[in-house]
Short mmCIF file of C-alpha atoms in Angstrom, two decimals:
data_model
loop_
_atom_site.label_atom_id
_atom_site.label_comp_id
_atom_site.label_asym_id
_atom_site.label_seq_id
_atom_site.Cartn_x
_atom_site.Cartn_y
_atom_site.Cartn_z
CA UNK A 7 91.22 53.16 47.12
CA UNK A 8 92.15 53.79 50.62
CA UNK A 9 93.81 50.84 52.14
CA UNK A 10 93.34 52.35 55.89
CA UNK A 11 90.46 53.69 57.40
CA UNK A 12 89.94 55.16 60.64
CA UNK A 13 85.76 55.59 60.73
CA UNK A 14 85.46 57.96 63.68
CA UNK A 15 86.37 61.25 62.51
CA UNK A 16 86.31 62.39 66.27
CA UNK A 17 86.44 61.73 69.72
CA UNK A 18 85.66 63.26 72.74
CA UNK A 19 86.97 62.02 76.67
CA UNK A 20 86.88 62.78 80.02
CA UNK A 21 90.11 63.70 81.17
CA UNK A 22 91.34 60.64 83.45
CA UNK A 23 88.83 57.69 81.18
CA UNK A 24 89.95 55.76 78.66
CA UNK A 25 90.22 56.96 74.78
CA UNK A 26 89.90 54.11 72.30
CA UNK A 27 90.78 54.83 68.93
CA UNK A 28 90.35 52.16 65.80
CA UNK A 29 91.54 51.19 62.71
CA UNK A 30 90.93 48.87 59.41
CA UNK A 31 92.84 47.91 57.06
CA UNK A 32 92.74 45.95 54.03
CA UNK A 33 95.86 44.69 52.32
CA UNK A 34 96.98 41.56 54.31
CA UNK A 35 100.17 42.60 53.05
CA UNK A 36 100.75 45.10 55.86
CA UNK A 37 103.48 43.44 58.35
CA UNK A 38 103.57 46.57 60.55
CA UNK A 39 101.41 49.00 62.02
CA UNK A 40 101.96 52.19 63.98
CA UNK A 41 100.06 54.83 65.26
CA UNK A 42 101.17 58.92 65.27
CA UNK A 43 100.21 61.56 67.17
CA UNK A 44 100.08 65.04 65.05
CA UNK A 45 98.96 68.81 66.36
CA UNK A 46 98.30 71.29 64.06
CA UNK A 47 100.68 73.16 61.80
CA UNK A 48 103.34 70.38 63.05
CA UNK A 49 104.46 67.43 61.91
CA UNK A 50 103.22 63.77 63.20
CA UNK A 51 105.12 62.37 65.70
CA UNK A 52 105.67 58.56 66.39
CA UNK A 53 103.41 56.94 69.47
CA UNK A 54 103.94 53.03 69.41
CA UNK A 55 103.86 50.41 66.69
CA UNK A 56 103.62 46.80 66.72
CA UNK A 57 104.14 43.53 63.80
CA UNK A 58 102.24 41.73 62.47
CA UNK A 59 103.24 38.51 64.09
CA UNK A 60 102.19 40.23 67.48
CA UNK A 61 98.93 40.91 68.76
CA UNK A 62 99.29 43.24 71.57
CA UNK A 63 102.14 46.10 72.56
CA UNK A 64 102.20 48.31 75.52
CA UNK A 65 104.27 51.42 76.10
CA UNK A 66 103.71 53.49 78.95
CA UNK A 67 99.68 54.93 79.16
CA UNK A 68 99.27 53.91 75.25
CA UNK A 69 98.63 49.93 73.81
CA UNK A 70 97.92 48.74 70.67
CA UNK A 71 95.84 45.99 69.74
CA UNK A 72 95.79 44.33 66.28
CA UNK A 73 93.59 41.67 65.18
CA UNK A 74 95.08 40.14 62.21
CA UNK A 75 91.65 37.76 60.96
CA UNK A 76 89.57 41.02 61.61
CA UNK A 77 92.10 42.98 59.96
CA UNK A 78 91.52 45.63 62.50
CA UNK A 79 93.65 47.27 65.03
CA UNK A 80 92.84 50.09 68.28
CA UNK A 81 94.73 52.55 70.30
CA UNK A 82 94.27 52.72 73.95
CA UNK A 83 95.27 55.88 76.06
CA UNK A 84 94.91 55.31 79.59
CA UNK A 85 94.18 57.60 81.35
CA UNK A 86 93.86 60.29 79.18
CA UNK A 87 95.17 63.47 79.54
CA UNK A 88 94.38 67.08 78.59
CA UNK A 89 98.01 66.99 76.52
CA UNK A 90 96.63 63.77 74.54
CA UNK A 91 94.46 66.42 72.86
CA UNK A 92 95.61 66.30 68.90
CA UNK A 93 94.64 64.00 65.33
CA UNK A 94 96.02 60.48 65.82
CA UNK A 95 96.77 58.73 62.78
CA UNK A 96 97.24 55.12 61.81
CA UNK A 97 99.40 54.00 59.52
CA UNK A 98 100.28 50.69 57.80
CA UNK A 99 103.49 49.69 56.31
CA UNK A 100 104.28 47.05 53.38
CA UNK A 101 108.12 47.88 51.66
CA UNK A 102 108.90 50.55 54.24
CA UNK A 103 106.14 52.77 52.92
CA UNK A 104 103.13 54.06 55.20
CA UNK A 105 99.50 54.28 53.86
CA UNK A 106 97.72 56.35 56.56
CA UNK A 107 93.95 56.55 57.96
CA UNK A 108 92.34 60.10 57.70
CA UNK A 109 92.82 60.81 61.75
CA UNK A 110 90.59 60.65 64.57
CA UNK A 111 90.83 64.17 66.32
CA UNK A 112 90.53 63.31 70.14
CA UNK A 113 89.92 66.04 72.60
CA UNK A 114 90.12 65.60 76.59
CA UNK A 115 87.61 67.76 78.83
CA UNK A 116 88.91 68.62 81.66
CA UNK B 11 120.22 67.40 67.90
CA UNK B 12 119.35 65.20 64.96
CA UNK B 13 116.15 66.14 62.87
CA UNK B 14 114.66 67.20 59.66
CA UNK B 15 114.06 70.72 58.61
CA UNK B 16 111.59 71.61 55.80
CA UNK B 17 112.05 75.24 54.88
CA UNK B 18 109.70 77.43 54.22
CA UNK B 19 107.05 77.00 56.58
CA UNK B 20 104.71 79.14 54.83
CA UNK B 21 104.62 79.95 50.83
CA UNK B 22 102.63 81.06 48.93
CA UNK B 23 102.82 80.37 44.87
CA UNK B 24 100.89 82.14 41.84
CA UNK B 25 99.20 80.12 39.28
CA UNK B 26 101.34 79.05 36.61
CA UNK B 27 105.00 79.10 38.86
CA UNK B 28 106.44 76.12 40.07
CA UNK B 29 107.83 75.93 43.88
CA UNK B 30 110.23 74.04 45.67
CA UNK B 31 110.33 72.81 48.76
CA UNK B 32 113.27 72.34 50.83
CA UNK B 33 113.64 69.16 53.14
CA UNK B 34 116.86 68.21 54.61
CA UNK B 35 117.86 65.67 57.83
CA UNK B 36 120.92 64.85 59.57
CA UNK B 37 119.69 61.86 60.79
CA UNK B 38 122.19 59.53 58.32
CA UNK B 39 118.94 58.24 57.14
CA UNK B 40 118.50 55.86 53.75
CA UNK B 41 114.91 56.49 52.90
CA UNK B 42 113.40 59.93 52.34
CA UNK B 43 109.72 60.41 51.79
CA UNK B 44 107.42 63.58 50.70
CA UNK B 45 103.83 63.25 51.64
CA UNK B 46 100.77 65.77 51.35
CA UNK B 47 98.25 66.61 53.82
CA UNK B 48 94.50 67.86 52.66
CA UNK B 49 91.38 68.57 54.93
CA UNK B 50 89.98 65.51 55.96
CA UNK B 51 92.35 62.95 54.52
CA UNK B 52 95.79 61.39 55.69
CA UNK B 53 98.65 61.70 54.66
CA UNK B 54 99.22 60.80 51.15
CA UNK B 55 102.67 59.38 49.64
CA UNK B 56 104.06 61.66 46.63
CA UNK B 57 107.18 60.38 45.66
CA UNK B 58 110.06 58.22 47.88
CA UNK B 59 113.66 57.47 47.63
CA UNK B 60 115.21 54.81 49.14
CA UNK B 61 119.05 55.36 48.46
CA UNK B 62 120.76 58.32 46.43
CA UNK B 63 120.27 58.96 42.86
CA UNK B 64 117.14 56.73 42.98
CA UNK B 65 113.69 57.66 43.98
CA UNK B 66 110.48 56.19 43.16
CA UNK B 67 106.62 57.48 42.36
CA UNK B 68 104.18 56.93 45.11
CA UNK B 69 100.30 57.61 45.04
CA UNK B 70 100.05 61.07 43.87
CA UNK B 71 103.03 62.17 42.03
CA UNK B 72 101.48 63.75 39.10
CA UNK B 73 102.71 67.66 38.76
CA UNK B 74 104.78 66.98 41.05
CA UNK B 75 108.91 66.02 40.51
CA UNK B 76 111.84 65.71 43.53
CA UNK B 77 115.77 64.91 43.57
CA UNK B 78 117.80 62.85 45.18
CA UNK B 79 121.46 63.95 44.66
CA UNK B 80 122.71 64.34 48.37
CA UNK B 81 121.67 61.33 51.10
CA UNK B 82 120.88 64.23 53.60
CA UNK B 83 118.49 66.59 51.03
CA UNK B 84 115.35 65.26 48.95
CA UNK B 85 113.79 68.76 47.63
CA UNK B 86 109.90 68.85 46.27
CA UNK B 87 109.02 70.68 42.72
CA UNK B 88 105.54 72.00 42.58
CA UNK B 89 105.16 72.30 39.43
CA UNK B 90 102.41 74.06 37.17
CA UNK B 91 100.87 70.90 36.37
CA UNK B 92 99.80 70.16 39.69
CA UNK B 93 95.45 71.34 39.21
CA UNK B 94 95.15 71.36 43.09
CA UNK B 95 98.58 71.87 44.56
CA UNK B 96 97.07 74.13 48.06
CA UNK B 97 97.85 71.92 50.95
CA UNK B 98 100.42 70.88 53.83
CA UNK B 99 103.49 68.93 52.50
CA UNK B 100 105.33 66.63 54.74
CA UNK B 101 108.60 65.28 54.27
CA UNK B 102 110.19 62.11 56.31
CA UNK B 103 112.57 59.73 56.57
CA UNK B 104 113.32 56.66 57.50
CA UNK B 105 115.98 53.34 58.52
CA UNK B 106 113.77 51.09 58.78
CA UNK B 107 109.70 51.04 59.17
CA UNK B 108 109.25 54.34 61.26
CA UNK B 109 109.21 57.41 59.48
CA UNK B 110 110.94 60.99 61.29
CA UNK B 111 108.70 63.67 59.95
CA UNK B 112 109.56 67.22 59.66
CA UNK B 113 107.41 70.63 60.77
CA UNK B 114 105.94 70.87 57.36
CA UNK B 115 105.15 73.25 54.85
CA UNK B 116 101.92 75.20 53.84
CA UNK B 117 101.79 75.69 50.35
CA UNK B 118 98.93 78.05 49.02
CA UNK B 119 98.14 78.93 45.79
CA UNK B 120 97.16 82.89 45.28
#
């Protein structure tokens, strides 16, 4: 029963637009949400999280939104870049444990 | 430069043998956490240990058994009983909610 679902398997964006990338969840249990960045052969590296008691975060080019009554949260990269090119993951955490989407694979054209 | 190291990066296993996989940080953190990686699907949680001499089943841990005797080194047994055990095995730790992931290993079965 997967508790996190990321629907779009892919994603494709000019380089310089805006990449949106979204996220469901389930268990209202989940108090904290982050999203990683992972290219292949490697392992996933952290992008930006935010709580549960928050409904926005912003670090740099990349925000998350969460929208606790819709259970449903998004990634925003802008602008993209041809580097931004990888599987981003989103990951829920209840007890320090992360249940993960399946990944959106987002590639940048140039 | 702090980090954690999963050794090998590539290994390959015949039916019937069990494996293990090395993971190791020296990042003083408490939690440690294996996870596999198939085509298609996130990450999913094998077994975790939150403190030495203590570690816990997660989703999938069936044919699969780990060790917790140093807080620095939380090793992953393939063992025979695993029916599908070709995939990418992640290892990670945490203080706290965000998980420090390592390079990861390719398992395959020959």
């Amino acid at each position: 029963d997967q508790q996190v679902k990321q629907n779009s398997p892919s994603l494709s964006v000019q380089e310089g637009r805006i990449s949106i990338l979204n996220c469901d969840y389930t268990n209202s249990m989940f108090d904290y949400f982050l999203w990683y960045k992972k290219y292949p052969a490697e392992g996933p590296t952290f992008l930006i999280s935010i709580s549960s008691i928050k409904d926005k975060n912003e670090d740099g080019r990349f925000t998350v939104f969460l929208n606790k009554s819709a259970k449903h949260l998004s990634l925003h990269i802008v602008p993209s870049q041809p580097g931004d090119s990888a599987v981003y993951f989103c990951a829920a955490s209840t007890d320090y444990k992360l249940s993960f989407g399946a990944g959106t694979t987002v590639t940048v054209r140039a | 430069d702090g980090g954690i190291t999963q050794s090998p990066k590539y290994l390959f296993r015949k039916e019937g043998q069990n494996v293990t996989l090395s993971c190791e940080q020296n990042l003083n953190h408490d939690a440690m956490y294996w996870y596999r990686q198939d085509p298609g699907q996130g990450l999913r949680l094998i077994y975790y240990s939150q403190i030495v001499n203590d570690f816990q089943k997660g989703d999938i841990a069936e044919g699969y058994s780990v060790s917790r005797e140093k807080k620095e080194s939380f090793p992953l047994t393939v063992t025979s009983a695993q029916k599908n055990p070709t995939a990418f095995y992640l290892c990670a730790s945490s203080q706290g909610t965000v998980h420090t992931f390592g390079s990861g290993t390719r398992l395959t079965v020959v």
